[in-house]
Amino acid sequence: MNAVLDIVSAALLLLGALSCLLGALGMVRLPDLLARLQAATKPQTLGLLLILAGTALRVELESAATLLLVALFQVITAPVISQLAGRSAYRIGAVRRDLLVVDELADKVPRNPPS
Amino acid sequence: MTVHDDRSARAPARRFGARLPGVVWLTLVWVLLWGTFTPLSVVGGVVVGVLVTALFRMPQAPTRLPVRPLRLLGLVAYLGYDLVVSGLEVSWQILRHGRHARGAMVVVPLLTRSDQVVTAMANALSLAPGMMALQTDQDHDVWYVYALGPRDRAGVERARLRTMDMQRRVLAAFGSPAELAEAERRIAAAGAKR
């Protein structure tokens, strides 16, 4: 029973680490801020949740409850931060328009590119 | 001035009643933070909860939403599934396209008028695969969503339909029946057009 738990926990931890690694890779490889924000929020969040789940299996219940809180706040806050950063970036013209297949927001938002 | 009179006429007990869910929630967070369920941590949580809700008042009387617990549970499960798909899809974009990844800024009809539902939708959307709500325009009932991945018009339309479907799911969990019906009608129309 304990061995099974160990294996599941290890698998979760490794999967989580892999997901975080991919997120970090995305920060380097992806071309602009909006795309990088996706890498910073999606694989990163998934990775953190997997690592938390893997950890929760190996610690006593009380600590696991605290981990639940970490997971909750990550899921609630990450979208808000990325949305704020993304919108600010768009407004100051820090978004590479040439990388967008369509930009239906153009002309709707006052854009002040830094001169 | 009738509005003002009505507000001040509210009994203090009722105003506290409105704060109660907040106090309970904050107490729960407090207890979880300490990681120990003892009388001291619970009392401490209640004190902090009362203080915080007294110091930082929420906007007056938010409209009550019809919460459907079963649909809400379904939404949470779907979001969990979505987060996994999202992680995989963004990872795929990173590995497959990398520097040549493309995105789209898509305009999507906003299917609700309630601020609370918009907030929930924006958060839910941002967990969806490679998407992020960038801006809402409630004057024109649209919002602007960034999607990572679409490389052509068909991809853009898929992203648009996906965001509408996510809105429908949120509305199903806690939206007015009229808005939910309207959402389903518009999604059916958008799907038929393709």
Tab-separated table of C-alpha atoms in Angstrom:
chain	number	residue	atom	x	y	z
A	1	MET	CA	0.000	0.000	0.000
A	2	ASN	CA	2.754	2.391	0.955
A	3	ALA	CA	4.728	1.454	-2.119
A	4	VAL	CA	1.753	2.212	-4.352
A	5	LEU	CA	1.352	5.575	-2.657
A	6	ASP	CA	5.025	6.279	-3.195
A	7	ILE	CA	4.831	5.476	-6.869
A	8	VAL	CA	1.705	7.586	-7.433
A	9	SER	CA	3.235	10.452	-5.500
A	10	ALA	CA	6.492	10.238	-7.430
A	11	ALA	CA	4.649	10.109	-10.737
A	12	LEU	CA	2.630	13.201	-9.833
A	13	LEU	CA	5.732	15.081	-8.726
A	14	LEU	CA	7.608	14.210	-11.910
A	15	LEU	CA	4.669	15.094	-14.152
A	16	GLY	CA	4.305	18.379	-12.309
A	17	ALA	CA	7.995	19.158	-12.680
A	18	LEU	CA	7.809	18.337	-16.386
A	19	SER	CA	4.838	20.632	-16.822
A	20	CYS	CA	6.649	23.474	-15.019
A	21	LEU	CA	9.696	22.861	-17.202
A	22	LEU	CA	7.548	23.185	-20.319
A	23	GLY	CA	6.126	26.425	-18.955
A	24	ALA	CA	9.624	27.775	-18.395
A	25	LEU	CA	10.608	26.662	-21.889
A	26	GLY	CA	7.613	28.557	-23.215
A	27	MET	CA	8.807	31.730	-21.509
A	28	VAL	CA	11.992	31.466	-23.542
A	29	ARG	CA	10.637	30.157	-26.831
A	30	LEU	CA	7.332	31.928	-27.343
A	31	PRO	CA	7.520	35.156	-29.322
A	32	ASP	CA	5.618	37.800	-27.401
A	33	LEU	CA	4.204	38.787	-24.057
A	34	LEU	CA	0.657	37.513	-24.574
A	35	ALA	CA	1.873	34.090	-25.649
A	36	ARG	CA	4.383	33.973	-22.809
A	37	LEU	CA	1.651	34.824	-20.337
A	38	GLN	CA	-0.113	31.653	-21.480
A	39	ALA	CA	3.025	29.647	-20.793
A	40	ALA	CA	3.392	31.298	-17.413
A	41	THR	CA	-0.160	30.499	-16.389
A	42	LYS	CA	-1.291	27.231	-18.002
A	43	PRO	CA	1.501	24.613	-17.798
A	44	GLN	CA	2.837	26.367	-14.711
A	45	THR	CA	-0.496	26.152	-12.865
A	46	LEU	CA	-1.008	22.553	-13.923
A	47	GLY	CA	2.523	21.714	-12.805
A	48	LEU	CA	2.074	23.331	-9.432
A	49	LEU	CA	-1.238	21.512	-8.864
A	50	LEU	CA	0.347	18.162	-9.758
A	51	ILE	CA	3.275	18.797	-7.436
A	52	LEU	CA	0.909	19.826	-4.644
A	53	ALA	CA	-1.157	16.678	-5.197
A	54	GLY	CA	1.958	14.540	-5.119
A	55	THR	CA	3.122	16.219	-1.940
A	56	ALA	CA	-0.283	15.977	-0.291
A	57	LEU	CA	-0.130	12.186	-0.567
A	58	ARG	CA	3.078	12.064	1.463
A	59	VAL	CA	2.326	14.479	4.313
A	60	GLU	CA	-0.131	14.333	7.211
A	61	LEU	CA	-3.668	15.545	6.655
A	62	GLU	CA	-3.271	18.917	8.383
A	63	SER	CA	-0.468	19.998	6.080
A	64	ALA	CA	-2.368	18.693	3.088
A	65	ALA	CA	-5.233	21.067	3.953
A	66	THR	CA	-2.837	23.994	3.736
A	67	LEU	CA	-1.641	22.757	0.345
A	68	LEU	CA	-5.267	22.862	-0.783
A	69	LEU	CA	-5.267	26.550	0.054
A	70	VAL	CA	-2.137	27.100	-2.041
A	71	ALA	CA	-3.821	25.391	-4.977
A	72	LEU	CA	-7.009	27.421	-4.565
A	73	PHE	CA	-5.272	30.772	-4.490
A	74	GLN	CA	-3.074	29.877	-7.428
A	75	VAL	CA	-6.138	29.048	-9.504
A	76	ILE	CA	-7.960	32.209	-8.426
A	77	THR	CA	-5.099	34.695	-8.771
A	78	ALA	CA	-3.176	33.551	-11.849
A	79	PRO	CA	-5.908	34.516	-14.354
A	80	VAL	CA	-6.350	37.938	-12.753
A	81	ILE	CA	-2.651	38.756	-12.901
A	82	SER	CA	-2.271	37.566	-16.485
A	83	GLN	CA	-5.338	39.515	-17.554
A	84	LEU	CA	-4.025	42.744	-15.994
A	85	ALA	CA	-0.563	42.285	-17.471
A	86	GLY	CA	-2.003	41.398	-20.873
A	87	ARG	CA	-4.317	44.364	-21.013
A	88	SER	CA	-1.623	46.823	-19.945
A	89	ALA	CA	0.732	45.390	-22.539
A	90	TYR	CA	-1.875	45.769	-25.255
A	91	ARG	CA	-2.616	49.340	-24.291
A	92	ILE	CA	0.985	50.502	-24.349
A	93	GLY	CA	1.530	48.723	-27.644
A	94	ALA	CA	3.878	46.059	-26.322
A	95	VAL	CA	1.977	43.346	-28.206
A	96	ARG	CA	3.366	42.104	-31.509
A	97	ARG	CA	0.419	42.760	-33.828
A	98	ASP	CA	2.112	40.950	-36.697
A	99	LEU	CA	1.815	37.684	-34.768
A	100	LEU	CA	-1.952	37.898	-34.497
A	101	VAL	CA	-4.018	36.049	-37.076
A	102	VAL	CA	-6.799	38.545	-36.466
A	103	ASP	CA	-6.960	41.534	-34.148
A	104	GLU	CA	-10.564	42.444	-33.605
A	105	LEU	CA	-9.666	44.703	-30.689
A	106	ALA	CA	-7.699	47.114	-32.890
A	107	ASP	CA	-9.230	50.614	-33.036
A	108	LYS	CA	-11.384	49.818	-30.006
A	109	VAL	CA	-8.727	50.592	-27.423
A	110	PRO	CA	-6.627	53.746	-27.301
A	111	ARG	CA	-3.103	52.573	-27.864
A	112	ASN	CA	-0.176	54.744	-26.942
A	113	PRO	CA	2.937	53.099	-28.253
A	114	PRO	CA	6.001	54.204	-26.324
A	115	SER	CA	7.953	56.628	-28.498
B	1	MET	CA	-34.358	59.816	-1.550
B	2	THR	CA	-36.433	56.721	-1.074
B	3	VAL	CA	-33.465	54.545	-1.948
B	4	HIS	CA	-31.397	56.121	0.793
B	5	ASP	CA	-34.176	55.740	3.357
B	6	ASP	CA	-34.616	52.108	2.466
B	7	ARG	CA	-30.916	51.456	3.017
B	8	SER	CA	-30.656	53.138	6.410
B	9	ALA	CA	-33.845	51.432	7.542
B	10	ARG	CA	-32.139	48.055	7.270
B	11	ALA	CA	-31.724	46.374	10.612
B	12	PRO	CA	-28.098	45.923	11.717
B	13	ALA	CA	-28.789	42.230	12.172
B	14	ARG	CA	-29.623	41.885	8.496
B	15	ARG	CA	-26.491	43.723	7.492
B	16	PHE	CA	-24.481	41.313	9.592
B	17	GLY	CA	-26.332	38.477	7.927
B	18	ALA	CA	-25.026	39.679	4.592
B	19	ARG	CA	-21.484	39.533	5.981
B	20	LEU	CA	-21.876	36.062	7.464
B	21	PRO	CA	-20.772	34.043	4.415
B	22	GLY	CA	-17.635	36.181	4.217
B	23	VAL	CA	-16.868	35.621	7.890
B	24	VAL	CA	-17.347	31.856	7.570
B	25	TRP	CA	-15.125	31.722	4.491
B	26	LEU	CA	-12.365	33.795	6.097
B	27	THR	CA	-12.514	31.652	9.240
B	28	LEU	CA	-12.090	28.536	7.129
B	29	VAL	CA	-9.090	30.036	5.322
B	30	TRP	CA	-7.585	31.104	8.640
B	31	VAL	CA	-7.936	27.631	10.136
B	32	LEU	CA	-6.462	26.031	7.021
B	33	LEU	CA	-3.565	28.489	7.101
B	34	TRP	CA	-2.699	27.516	10.663
B	35	GLY	CA	-3.204	23.884	9.769
B	36	THR	CA	-4.598	23.147	13.234
B	37	PHE	CA	-8.250	22.818	14.151
B	38	THR	CA	-8.271	24.111	17.733
B	39	PRO	CA	-10.688	26.414	19.572
B	40	LEU	CA	-8.040	29.131	19.514
B	41	SER	CA	-7.564	29.021	15.743
B	42	VAL	CA	-11.326	29.025	15.157
B	43	VAL	CA	-11.923	31.997	17.490
B	44	GLY	CA	-8.973	33.800	15.920
B	45	GLY	CA	-10.465	33.150	12.486
B	46	VAL	CA	-13.840	34.542	13.501
B	47	VAL	CA	-12.234	37.679	14.960
B	48	VAL	CA	-10.185	38.250	11.809
B	49	GLY	CA	-13.221	37.535	9.624
B	50	VAL	CA	-15.412	40.050	11.435
B	51	LEU	CA	-12.638	42.661	11.370
B	52	VAL	CA	-11.876	42.226	7.687
B	53	THR	CA	-15.518	42.276	6.585
B	54	ALA	CA	-16.106	45.366	8.747
B	55	LEU	CA	-13.075	47.243	7.423
B	56	PHE	CA	-13.434	46.277	3.776
B	57	ARG	CA	-17.103	46.523	2.933
B	58	MET	CA	-18.291	44.794	-0.177
B	59	PRO	CA	-20.365	46.875	-2.589
B	60	GLN	CA	-23.917	47.257	-1.336
B	61	ALA	CA	-26.360	44.433	-1.916
B	62	PRO	CA	-24.999	42.405	-4.820
B	63	THR	CA	-27.822	40.845	-6.757
B	64	ARG	CA	-28.517	37.300	-5.702
B	65	LEU	CA	-27.634	34.686	-8.257
B	66	PRO	CA	-29.509	31.429	-8.665
B	67	VAL	CA	-26.818	28.894	-7.791
B	68	ARG	CA	-27.351	25.379	-9.129
B	69	PRO	CA	-25.084	23.174	-6.991
B	70	LEU	CA	-25.019	20.198	-9.344
B	71	ARG	CA	-24.182	22.334	-12.382
B	72	LEU	CA	-21.580	24.180	-10.293
B	73	LEU	CA	-19.922	20.875	-9.456
B	74	GLY	CA	-20.010	20.003	-13.140
B	75	LEU	CA	-18.378	23.338	-13.952
B	76	VAL	CA	-15.597	22.752	-11.425
B	77	ALA	CA	-14.942	19.300	-12.872
B	78	TYR	CA	-14.922	20.743	-16.393
B	79	LEU	CA	-12.466	23.463	-15.332
B	80	GLY	CA	-10.151	20.819	-13.899
B	81	TYR	CA	-10.327	18.901	-17.166
B	82	ASP	CA	-9.850	22.123	-19.089
B	83	LEU	CA	-6.739	22.989	-17.110
B	84	VAL	CA	-5.135	19.666	-18.039
B	85	VAL	CA	-6.052	20.076	-21.718
B	86	SER	CA	-4.863	23.661	-21.487
B	87	GLY	CA	-1.489	22.668	-20.064
B	88	LEU	CA	-1.028	20.051	-22.775
B	89	GLU	CA	-2.141	22.345	-25.583
B	90	VAL	CA	0.060	25.262	-24.563
B	91	SER	CA	2.955	22.841	-24.085
B	92	TRP	CA	2.319	21.562	-27.608
B	93	GLN	CA	2.408	25.111	-28.976
B	94	ILE	CA	5.685	25.694	-27.164
B	95	LEU	CA	7.314	22.529	-28.497
B	96	ARG	CA	5.802	22.499	-31.989
B	97	HIS	CA	5.818	26.180	-32.935
B	98	GLY	CA	7.938	27.973	-30.343
B	99	ARG	CA	9.042	31.290	-31.781
B	100	HIS	CA	6.586	30.929	-34.639
B	101	ALA	CA	3.514	30.493	-32.463
B	102	ARG	CA	0.601	32.682	-33.523
B	103	GLY	CA	-2.324	34.095	-31.631
B	104	ALA	CA	-5.554	35.935	-32.235
B	105	MET	CA	-7.485	38.710	-30.602
B	106	VAL	CA	-11.088	37.612	-30.895
B	107	VAL	CA	-14.257	39.536	-30.202
B	108	VAL	CA	-16.855	37.393	-28.443
B	109	PRO	CA	-20.416	38.284	-27.509
B	110	LEU	CA	-20.858	38.820	-23.793
B	111	LEU	CA	-23.765	36.641	-22.741
B	112	THR	CA	-24.602	38.173	-19.383
B	113	ARG	CA	-25.246	41.544	-17.766
B	114	SER	CA	-24.295	40.579	-14.219
B	115	ASP	CA	-20.918	41.807	-12.960
B	116	GLN	CA	-20.462	38.761	-10.766
B	117	VAL	CA	-21.082	36.357	-13.634
B	118	VAL	CA	-18.694	38.327	-15.876
B	119	THR	CA	-16.005	37.957	-13.220
B	120	ALA	CA	-16.603	34.233	-12.926
B	121	MET	CA	-16.593	33.886	-16.720
B	122	ALA	CA	-13.333	35.803	-17.087
B	123	ASN	CA	-11.644	33.587	-14.534
B	124	ALA	CA	-13.057	30.407	-16.060
B	125	LEU	CA	-12.013	31.521	-19.541
B	126	SER	CA	-8.482	32.198	-18.467
B	127	LEU	CA	-8.179	28.567	-17.402
B	128	ALA	CA	-9.377	27.383	-20.801
B	129	PRO	CA	-6.789	26.190	-23.318
B	130	GLY	CA	-4.478	29.014	-24.325
B	131	MET	CA	-7.050	31.716	-23.761
B	132	MET	CA	-7.289	34.850	-21.740
B	133	ALA	CA	-10.014	37.434	-21.383
B	134	LEU	CA	-8.289	40.717	-22.087
B	135	GLN	CA	-11.020	43.297	-21.966
B	136	THR	CA	-14.755	43.536	-21.517
B	137	ASP	CA	-16.853	46.190	-23.163
B	138	GLN	CA	-20.176	46.125	-21.368
B	139	ASP	CA	-21.520	49.062	-23.379
B	140	HIS	CA	-21.436	46.924	-26.494
B	141	ASP	CA	-21.923	43.558	-24.763
B	142	VAL	CA	-18.730	42.052	-26.098
B	143	TRP	CA	-15.399	41.030	-24.793
B	144	TYR	CA	-12.020	40.634	-26.317
B	145	VAL	CA	-10.255	37.346	-25.800
B	146	TYR	CA	-6.688	36.480	-26.651
B	147	ALA	CA	-6.187	32.930	-27.872
B	148	LEU	CA	-2.832	31.260	-28.398
B	149	GLY	CA	-2.805	28.789	-31.249
B	150	PRO	CA	-5.202	29.762	-34.053
B	151	ARG	CA	-3.334	29.930	-37.346
B	152	ASP	CA	-6.260	30.618	-39.679
B	153	ARG	CA	-9.881	31.775	-39.764
B	154	ALA	CA	-11.189	28.314	-38.857
B	155	GLY	CA	-9.019	28.301	-35.737
B	156	VAL	CA	-10.326	31.730	-34.813
B	157	GLU	CA	-13.925	30.574	-35.175
B	158	ARG	CA	-13.181	27.507	-33.037
B	159	ALA	CA	-11.742	29.746	-30.332
B	160	ARG	CA	-14.793	31.995	-30.487
B	161	LEU	CA	-17.194	29.073	-30.177
B	162	ARG	CA	-15.173	27.664	-27.306
B	163	THR	CA	-15.406	30.878	-25.311
B	164	MET	CA	-19.149	31.003	-25.908
B	165	ASP	CA	-19.470	27.436	-24.700
B	166	MET	CA	-17.512	28.290	-21.556
B	167	GLN	CA	-19.857	31.211	-20.940
B	168	ARG	CA	-22.809	28.866	-21.302
B	169	ARG	CA	-21.350	26.530	-18.702
B	170	VAL	CA	-20.862	29.363	-16.228
B	171	LEU	CA	-24.404	30.588	-16.866
B	172	ALA	CA	-25.698	27.073	-16.295
B	173	ALA	CA	-24.035	27.077	-12.860
B	174	PHE	CA	-25.237	30.491	-11.748
B	175	GLY	CA	-26.933	32.622	-14.324
B	176	SER	CA	-30.478	33.765	-14.848
B	177	PRO	CA	-32.566	31.244	-16.814
B	178	ALA	CA	-33.287	33.876	-19.479
B	179	GLU	CA	-29.588	34.503	-20.111
B	180	LEU	CA	-28.878	30.788	-20.221
B	181	ALA	CA	-31.608	30.219	-22.797
B	182	GLU	CA	-30.305	33.152	-24.855
B	183	ALA	CA	-26.764	31.740	-24.658
B	184	GLU	CA	-27.906	28.341	-25.888
B	185	ARG	CA	-29.827	29.926	-28.742
B	186	ARG	CA	-26.832	32.008	-29.876
B	187	ILE	CA	-24.407	29.084	-29.630
B	188	ALA	CA	-26.749	26.942	-31.733
B	189	ALA	CA	-26.948	29.770	-34.264
B	190	ALA	CA	-23.159	30.248	-34.318
B	191	GLY	CA	-22.648	26.496	-34.678
B	192	ALA	CA	-25.120	26.267	-37.561
B	193	LYS	CA	-23.441	29.142	-39.390
B	194	ARG	CA	-20.116	27.314	-39.631
